[in-house]
Coordinates of C-alpha atoms in Angstrom, one line a residue:
X1 CA 20.3 3.1 8.4
X2 CA 19.6 5.5 5.5
X3 CA 16.3 3.7 4.9
X4 CA 15.4 4.0 8.6
X5 CA 16.1 7.7 8.4
X6 CA 13.7 8.1 5.5
X7 CA 11.0 6.0 7.3
X8 CA 11.4 8.2 10.4
X9 CA 11.2 11.4 8.4
X10 CA 7.7 10.4 7.2
X11 CA 8.3 12.4 4.0
X12 CA 8.5 9.5 1.6
X13 CA 10.6 6.3 1.4
X14 CA 13.2 5.4 -1.2
X15 CA 11.7 3.4 -4.0
X16 CA 12.9 0.0 -2.7
X17 CA 11.5 1.1 0.7
X18 CA 8.1 1.8 -0.9
X19 CA 8.1 -1.7 -2.3
X20 CA 9.2 -3.2 1.0
X21 CA 6.6 -1.2 2.9
X22 CA 3.9 -2.3 0.4
X23 CA 4.9 -5.9 0.8
X24 CA 5.1 -5.6 4.6
X25 CA 1.6 -4.3 4.7
X26 CA 0.4 -7.2 2.6
X27 CA 2.3 -9.9 4.4
X28 CA 2.5 -8.8 8.0
X29 CA 6.3 -9.1 8.1
X30 CA 8.4 -6.2 9.3
X31 CA 9.8 -3.9 6.6
X32 CA 13.3 -5.2 7.4
X33 CA 12.2 -8.8 7.0
X34 CA 10.7 -8.0 3.6
X35 CA 13.9 -6.3 2.6
X36 CA 15.8 -9.5 3.2
X37 CA 13.3 -11.6 1.2
X38 CA 13.3 -9.1 -1.7
X39 CA 17.1 -8.9 -1.6
X40 CA 17.3 -12.7 -2.0
X41 CA 14.7 -12.6 -4.8
X42 CA 16.5 -9.9 -6.7
X43 CA 19.5 -12.2 -6.8
X44 CA 17.5 -14.4 -9.2
X45 CA 17.6 -11.6 -11.7
X46 CA 21.4 -11.8 -11.7
X47 CA 21.2 -15.2 -13.5
X48 CA 20.5 -13.9 -17.0
X49 CA 23.0 -11.1 -16.4
X50 CA 25.7 -13.7 -15.5
X51 CA 26.7 -11.9 -12.4
X52 CA 28.5 -13.6 -9.5
X53 CA 27.7 -12.7 -5.9
X54 CA 30.5 -11.8 -3.5
X55 CA 30.8 -11.3 0.2
X56 CA 29.3 -7.8 -0.1
X57 CA 26.3 -9.3 -2.0
X58 CA 25.5 -11.9 0.6
X59 CA 26.1 -9.5 3.5
X60 CA 23.8 -6.9 1.9
X61 CA 20.9 -9.3 1.7
X62 CA 20.9 -9.7 5.5
X63 CA 22.4 -6.5 6.8
X64 CA 20.0 -4.1 5.0
X65 CA 16.9 -5.6 6.7
X66 CA 18.5 -6.2 10.1
X67 CA 20.0 -2.7 10.3
X68 CA 16.7 -1.2 9.0
X69 CA 14.6 -2.8 11.7
X70 CA 17.4 -2.2 14.3
X71 CA 17.7 1.5 13.5
X72 CA 14.0 2.0 13.5
X73 CA 13.8 0.5 17.0
X74 CA 16.4 3.0 18.2
X75 CA 15.3 6.2 16.5
X76 CA 12.8 8.4 18.3
X77 CA 9.8 9.6 16.3
X78 CA 10.3 12.9 14.5
X79 CA 7.2 15.2 14.7
X80 CA 8.3 18.6 13.5
X81 CA 9.2 19.5 10.0
X82 CA 12.5 21.0 11.2
X83 CA 13.5 17.5 12.3
X84 CA 11.9 15.5 9.5
X85 CA 13.5 17.4 6.5
X86 CA 17.1 16.9 7.7
X87 CA 16.4 13.2 8.4
X88 CA 15.1 12.9 4.8
X89 CA 18.1 14.7 3.3
X90 CA 20.6 12.7 5.4
X91 CA 18.9 9.5 4.4
X92 CA 19.2 10.2 0.7
X93 CA 22.8 11.5 1.0
X94 CA 23.9 8.6 3.3
X95 CA 22.4 6.0 0.9
X96 CA 24.3 7.5 -2.1
X97 CA 27.6 7.5 -0.1
X98 CA 27.0 4.0 1.2
X99 CA 26.3 2.8 -2.4
X100 CA 29.5 4.2 -3.7
X101 CA 31.5 3.0 -0.7
X102 CA 30.6 -0.6 -0.7
X103 CA 30.7 -1.0 -4.5
X104 CA 34.1 0.6 -4.6
X105 CA 35.3 -1.9 -1.9
X106 CA 34.9 -4.6 -4.6
X107 CA 33.5 -7.3 -2.3
X108 CA 30.5 -7.5 -4.7
X109 CA 27.5 -5.1 -4.9
X110 CA 24.3 -5.8 -3.1
X111 CA 21.5 -7.5 -5.1
X112 CA 19.8 -4.2 -6.0
X113 CA 23.0 -2.4 -7.0
X114 CA 24.3 -5.5 -8.8
X115 CA 21.2 -5.4 -10.9
X116 CA 22.0 -1.7 -11.7
X117 CA 25.7 -2.4 -12.5
X118 CA 24.8 -5.6 -14.4
X119 CA 22.3 -3.7 -16.6
X120 CA 24.9 -1.0 -17.1
X121 CA 27.5 -3.6 -18.3
X122 CA 25.0 -5.4 -20.6
X123 CA 23.4 -2.3 -22.2
X124 CA 26.3 0.2 -22.1
X125 CA 24.0 2.8 -20.6
X126 CA 25.2 4.9 -17.7
X127 CA 24.8 3.8 -14.1
X128 CA 22.8 7.0 -13.5
X129 CA 20.2 6.0 -16.2
X130 CA 20.0 2.3 -15.1
X131 CA 19.5 3.3 -11.4
X132 CA 16.9 5.8 -12.3
X133 CA 14.9 3.4 -14.5
X134 CA 15.0 0.7 -11.7
X135 CA 14.0 3.1 -9.0
X136 CA 11.0 4.4 -11.0
X137 CA 9.8 0.9 -11.8
X138 CA 10.2 -0.2 -8.1
X139 CA 8.4 2.8 -6.7
X140 CA 5.4 2.3 -9.0
X141 CA 5.1 -1.3 -8.0
X142 CA 5.5 -0.5 -4.3
X143 CA 2.8 2.2 -4.6
X144 CA 0.5 -0.2 -6.3
X145 CA 1.0 -2.6 -3.4
X146 CA 0.1 0.1 -0.8
X147 CA 3.5 1.6 0.0
X148 CA 3.5 5.4 0.6
X149 CA 5.3 7.9 -1.5
X150 CA 6.2 11.6 -0.8
X151 CA 8.7 14.3 -1.5
X152 CA 11.5 12.1 -0.2
X153 CA 10.6 9.4 -2.7
X154 CA 10.8 11.9 -5.6
X155 CA 14.1 13.4 -4.3
X156 CA 15.6 10.0 -3.9
X157 CA 14.5 8.7 -7.3
X158 CA 15.9 11.7 -9.1
X159 CA 19.2 12.1 -7.1
X160 CA 20.4 8.6 -6.2
X161 CA 21.8 7.9 -9.7
X162 CA 24.0 11.0 -9.8
X163 CA 24.9 10.5 -6.1
X164 CA 25.9 6.8 -6.7
X165 CA 27.9 7.7 -9.7
X166 CA 29.6 10.6 -7.8
X167 CA 30.5 8.5 -4.7
X168 CA 31.7 5.6 -6.9
X169 CA 34.3 8.1 -8.2
X170 CA 35.1 9.5 -4.8
X171 CA 35.7 6.1 -3.2
X172 CA 37.3 4.4 -6.2
X173 CA 40.4 2.4 -5.3
X174 CA 43.5 2.9 -7.3
X175 CA 44.4 -0.1 -9.5
X176 CA 47.7 -1.7 -8.7
X177 CA 50.1 -1.8 -11.6
X178 CA 53.6 -3.2 -11.9
X179 CA 55.1 0.3 -11.5
X180 CA 52.8 1.1 -8.5
X181 CA 54.4 1.9 -5.2
X182 CA 51.6 0.0 -3.5
X183 CA 52.9 -3.4 -4.8
X184 CA 56.5 -4.3 -4.0
X185 CA 58.2 -6.8 -6.3
X186 CA 60.4 -8.1 -3.5
X187 CA 60.9 -7.3 0.2
X188 CA 63.6 -4.6 0.4
X189 CA 66.5 -5.2 2.7
X190 CA 66.1 -3.5 6.0
X191 CA 62.4 -2.8 5.4
X192 CA 61.5 -2.4 9.1
X193 CA 60.1 0.8 10.4
X194 CA 62.2 2.4 13.1
X195 CA 61.3 5.2 15.4

């Protein structure tokens, strides 16, 4: 949905969106269909990083493209700058929050974010740095293929790393320990809630 907000704003796509758009223009597929194909292809880069896909990974491959095309079909066009700027800002912020939320859920990151976290684990560099490097490389490739860039692209590329890192902390689940109140060692007698 965040990608669709950026497309509708017309002020520049996120770097992966630039790549998807460039490939869509070259192939005739919809931008959502290209997102699915690219997501599956990025999984191949997980092999040397020795990453294992999870439910979130597989879901991401399909849901990103389907929700992108579906949301674009529902959103009315935005013509005025007063409508387009908030769409752009909401798209960037929503993507950062979504990234932190689903990675923190621990069902496996999407292919693109798994690449980011895998490189972080292998190199010891920050998530912020890994995400920024990936985004800059992807936007350059997408632009070379005919994708469009704009102020939204620059804002996204510069802010998504810090936003992802921030929201990962916000949505981090507490780890269960033996002394945690979340995990009970045995069922206490009379542990039925009463009004």
